[in-house]
Amino acid sequence: MKYDQLKAQQNQGNVFYDFQEGDIKFPPSYRYKRGSRDDYVYIKYKTTGNVHNVPSYCDRVLLHSLPQLKQTQTGYFSNLQYKASDHAPVIATYQVSTRLQYVSSKSTDTENENDDSLKIRFPILQAKIKTNSPDRFCVKFFSYLLEGTPTSKPAPRVLAEYDDELSHFPVQYGLSKCDVSYWGAADIPELEPILPNRDYISNDYIFIQVVSHGSEECYGQGILTMQDKVKTDTLQPFSVVLRLHDEVCGELRGKVCLSRNPVLENRSLFTDQLINLTGLATCRLAPEVWLPPERGPQGPRPAVDLSTGLMSTQMIMF
């Protein structure tokens, strides 16, 4: 399996990102002589020319599930009894956990009581997307928790270096330079759950899409698990890998909370450490996320080198 093409493409993030496969301990499933499982056929004769096929693992079973659901592979083998095809069927068996249905409990804990003022709030979001599109992007939220499909306002764009140190996946996925979009609290709608109960919400997920403003073409999507994110009013950081057609195409980072009251102005969530105030303001922001300042009388908002956290006036794109 050292030269297996599927494994090589998975490791580069080109196909089936985050899909799991068990250890292969059976012989190559292709290309057998029909009616036999003792001999491989190396040459396929065609009118357009002969094709050489070395024995290969062309038949595979891969698994992908929602986050934090446990699955255990109990078997992975080929069926050598079926001989009608030049492929040997491959079978995998699993033990898979399921989501528990929410059942309301008679609890005296007021934090778990239904409260219509509870809302899911995102004070800030940052998307890094591998794209050449000039479009501005919006964020759409899908979930059984919600009525309808809340959508953010279109975000400003900055072309910047990718922040490898803050990334949760390797740099070899080709995200060295990305489109970076930012949304503040005023850009993101407050999400109203159908059942405003912390236990109910923590048992579910929010499916997030980054789409083009206007055409709504999808440029990346991921899943945010709400478990351990909404137990208290405290803001919780999160990071979601964005995928498109099972390829890694970016990352969405931000903070989320379930609270009764609106969160503070997003800039107050991060502490600025001023480095130099001469000329154009040059400052290092908190390493969690950079929020671009508004356009002012001095000119357009500055771009930022996310690898260093330093603002500059170079490489600006909107």
XYZ file of C-alpha atoms in Angstrom:
318
model
C 0.000 0.000 0.000
C 3.047 2.263 -0.033
C 2.184 3.565 -3.527
C -1.587 3.514 -3.149
C -3.054 6.394 -5.187
C -6.145 6.843 -3.025
C -4.119 7.215 0.179
C -1.737 9.652 -1.537
C -4.605 11.859 -2.738
C -6.290 11.740 0.666
C -3.087 12.835 2.401
C -2.934 15.836 0.064
C -6.551 16.769 0.846
C -7.675 16.290 -2.765
C -10.351 13.634 -2.197
C -12.441 12.184 0.644
C -11.085 14.513 3.339
C -11.669 13.118 6.851
C -12.970 9.782 5.522
C -11.650 6.765 7.409
C -10.614 3.355 6.080
C -9.590 0.266 7.990
C -6.391 -1.721 7.428
C -6.424 -3.692 4.181
C -5.488 -7.328 4.820
C -7.007 -8.923 1.725
C -5.530 -9.413 -1.773
C -6.107 -6.881 -4.573
C -9.727 -7.036 -5.738
C -9.019 -6.387 -9.445
C -8.453 -7.715 -12.137
C -9.374 -11.388 -11.680
C -10.046 -13.903 -14.422
C -13.822 -14.287 -14.629
C -14.995 -17.503 -13.007
C -11.814 -17.790 -10.967
C -10.259 -16.263 -7.887
C -6.906 -17.961 -8.355
C -5.578 -16.004 -11.352
C -5.258 -12.314 -12.239
C -5.565 -11.094 -15.836
C -2.918 -8.486 -16.641
C -3.985 -7.540 -20.185
C -7.383 -6.274 -21.306
C -7.756 -6.645 -25.067
C -9.588 -3.779 -26.801
C -10.104 -2.737 -30.404
C -8.433 0.581 -29.570
C -5.426 -1.173 -28.069
C -4.449 -3.434 -25.224
C -4.565 -2.155 -21.645
C -2.249 -3.500 -18.980
C -3.760 -3.817 -15.488
C -1.595 -4.824 -12.572
C -3.509 -6.255 -9.576
C -5.022 -3.267 -7.766
C -7.162 -2.289 -4.788
C -9.898 -0.744 -6.930
C -12.783 -1.577 -4.566
C -12.803 0.221 -1.216
C -15.109 1.135 1.655
C -14.583 4.460 3.443
C -16.546 5.926 6.345
C -17.436 9.483 7.301
C -19.808 10.553 10.060
C -20.946 13.570 12.019
C -18.408 14.890 14.538
C -18.249 13.220 17.958
C -20.171 10.134 16.864
C -18.172 6.993 17.565
C -17.781 4.227 14.993
C -15.719 1.047 15.121
C -14.893 -1.111 12.121
C -15.480 -4.773 12.947
C -14.550 -6.285 9.586
C -12.977 -5.462 6.210
C -12.585 -8.217 3.623
C -13.197 -9.279 0.036
C -15.710 -11.937 -0.987
C -13.794 -14.511 -3.013
C -16.869 -16.725 -3.439
C -18.486 -14.363 -5.956
C -16.815 -15.040 -9.317
C -19.128 -13.557 -11.961
C -17.107 -10.334 -12.252
C -13.448 -9.498 -12.711
C -13.837 -7.494 -9.443
C -14.027 -9.219 -6.082
C -16.697 -7.506 -3.938
C -15.322 -5.759 -0.840
C -17.310 -5.715 2.403
C -16.915 -3.644 5.561
C -18.873 -3.982 8.807
C -19.165 -1.364 11.564
C -20.542 -0.625 14.968
C -21.893 2.932 14.746
C -23.243 5.159 17.500
C -26.387 7.166 16.838
C -27.627 10.514 18.046
C -29.831 10.230 21.102
C -33.283 11.723 20.772
C -33.713 14.674 23.085
C -36.042 13.999 25.997
C -36.988 16.850 28.299
C -36.190 16.141 31.940
C -37.849 17.579 35.017
C -34.888 19.532 36.266
C -34.732 22.285 38.827
C -31.683 23.727 37.078
C -32.895 27.033 35.652
C -30.097 27.033 33.068
C -31.771 24.076 31.335
C -35.287 25.486 31.346
C -36.767 26.775 28.103
C -36.046 30.473 27.699
C -37.350 32.338 24.646
C -34.630 34.981 25.055
C -31.853 32.430 24.403
C -30.232 32.905 21.002
C -27.182 31.461 19.281
C -24.839 34.383 18.663
C -21.690 34.668 16.544
C -19.863 37.923 17.425
C -17.212 37.315 14.783
C -16.442 34.912 11.922
C -13.378 34.579 9.717
C -13.369 32.478 6.534
C -10.272 31.580 4.558
C -11.164 30.171 1.156
C -9.021 28.918 -1.691
C -10.591 30.698 -4.660
C -9.944 33.145 -7.476
C -13.511 34.448 -7.438
C -13.939 38.247 -7.148
C -17.273 37.768 -5.356
C -18.074 38.788 -1.814
C -19.275 35.987 0.422
C -22.113 35.314 2.850
C -22.515 32.630 5.504
C -25.665 30.473 5.550
C -26.793 28.387 8.532
C -28.774 25.128 8.228
C -29.993 23.056 11.164
C -32.973 21.170 12.559
C -32.554 23.581 15.459
C -33.632 26.541 13.348
C -36.607 27.719 11.362
C -35.604 28.822 7.900
C -32.055 29.486 6.695
C -30.472 32.532 8.386
C -27.886 34.262 6.184
C -25.230 36.848 6.999
C -24.579 40.088 5.165
C -21.858 40.029 2.469
C -18.389 40.417 3.954
C -15.455 42.623 2.916
C -12.546 40.698 1.419
C -8.796 40.816 1.978
C -6.243 38.784 0.042
C -3.708 37.707 2.646
C -1.116 35.141 3.571
C -2.598 32.083 5.244
C -2.148 31.839 9.014
C -0.501 28.426 9.240
C 0.061 28.568 12.999
C -3.656 28.919 13.670
C -4.696 26.305 11.134
C -6.030 22.957 12.316
C -4.928 21.138 9.168
C -1.603 20.873 7.297
C -0.365 23.545 4.913
C 0.131 21.024 2.098
C -3.577 21.384 1.290
C -2.634 24.383 -0.843
C -3.935 27.167 1.376
C -0.776 29.267 1.416
C -2.687 32.183 -0.136
C -6.409 32.579 0.351
C -9.327 34.905 0.120
C -10.069 36.068 3.680
C -13.538 37.300 4.640
C -14.652 38.740 7.983
C -18.080 39.155 9.562
C -18.789 41.108 12.747
C -21.751 40.872 15.106
C -23.704 43.408 13.032
C -23.274 41.235 9.905
C -24.389 37.913 11.413
C -28.023 37.248 12.335
C -28.872 35.968 15.789
C -30.041 32.372 15.406
C -33.336 31.627 17.135
C -33.658 27.928 18.075
C -37.042 26.266 17.688
C -36.705 24.930 21.230
C -34.646 27.398 23.337
C -33.203 24.795 25.695
C -29.472 24.314 26.310
C -29.614 20.514 26.512
C -31.619 20.303 23.288
C -29.273 22.638 21.399
C -26.076 20.983 22.656
C -27.254 17.672 21.184
C -27.319 18.961 17.613
C -25.225 20.470 14.806
C -25.220 23.506 12.543
C -24.338 22.989 8.900
C -22.544 26.101 7.592
C -22.030 27.168 3.980
C -19.930 30.012 2.588
C -21.726 31.184 -0.549
C -21.316 33.891 -3.171
C -23.415 36.991 -2.576
C -26.045 37.105 -5.311
C -25.552 33.766 -7.072
C -25.401 31.742 -3.818
C -22.829 29.411 -5.378
C -21.217 27.370 -2.598
C -17.466 27.820 -2.037
C -17.132 25.674 1.089
C -19.163 23.968 3.773
C -18.610 22.398 7.164
C -20.320 21.191 10.327
C -20.241 22.907 13.707
C -21.077 20.637 16.626
C -22.918 22.448 19.406
C -21.844 20.049 22.152
C -19.856 21.905 24.855
C -20.407 25.177 22.953
C -23.624 26.334 24.619
C -23.529 25.089 28.202
C -22.981 28.634 29.504
C -23.132 32.224 28.225
C -19.339 32.221 27.780
C -18.002 32.757 24.259
C -16.480 29.568 22.831
C -13.904 29.598 20.005
C -14.318 27.092 17.192
C -12.708 26.075 13.929
C -14.419 24.234 11.070
C -12.670 22.794 8.025
C -14.481 23.835 4.839
C -14.858 21.272 2.093
C -16.267 21.254 -1.410
C -16.765 18.018 -3.350
C -14.817 16.273 -0.562
C -11.759 18.468 -1.127
C -10.370 20.828 1.509
C -11.007 24.375 0.305
C -10.656 26.501 3.449
C -11.394 27.072 7.098
C -14.032 28.947 9.102
C -13.071 30.258 12.540
C -14.884 32.365 15.077
C -16.652 32.439 18.422
C -20.133 31.313 19.418
C -22.313 31.456 22.497
C -25.888 30.795 23.592
C -26.971 33.798 25.615
C -29.927 35.933 26.575
C -28.207 39.222 25.847
C -26.318 40.482 22.778
C -22.545 40.087 22.979
C -20.296 43.099 23.333
C -18.862 44.937 20.353
C -16.626 42.416 18.586
C -13.465 44.508 18.846
C -13.692 44.312 22.658
C -13.359 40.531 22.435
C -9.687 40.841 21.577
C -6.869 42.754 23.238
C -4.724 44.928 20.962
C -1.051 45.186 21.872
C 0.266 48.363 20.240
C 3.771 48.078 18.824
C 4.311 51.298 16.873
C 2.082 54.362 16.536
C 4.293 56.424 14.209
C 3.019 57.128 10.699
C 0.427 54.579 9.671
C -0.671 52.677 12.768
C 1.207 49.408 12.934
C -0.036 47.085 15.634
C -0.050 43.443 16.547
C -3.480 42.081 17.301
C -4.374 39.181 19.518
C -3.402 35.958 17.729
C -6.930 34.551 17.648
C -8.356 36.588 14.774
C -7.864 39.903 13.015
C -10.801 42.256 12.526
C -10.148 44.800 9.755
C -10.736 48.450 10.713
C -13.259 50.577 8.885
C -12.342 52.640 5.849
C -11.325 56.089 7.083
C -10.307 59.483 5.730
C -6.712 58.260 5.383
C -7.730 55.796 2.641
C -8.843 52.153 2.323
C -8.612 49.624 5.114
C -5.129 48.075 5.369
C -4.394 44.511 4.359
C -2.784 42.207 6.879
C -0.067 39.583 6.884
C -1.742 36.885 8.969
C 1.543 35.039 9.466
C 2.916 37.939 11.508
C -0.210 39.796 12.623
C 1.168 43.090 11.232
C -1.004 45.483 9.251
C 0.264 47.073 6.067
C -1.205 48.935 3.083
C -0.121 46.398 0.515
C -2.116 43.782 -1.400
C -5.618 45.196 -0.913
C -8.639 43.583 -2.567
C -12.377 44.145 -2.082
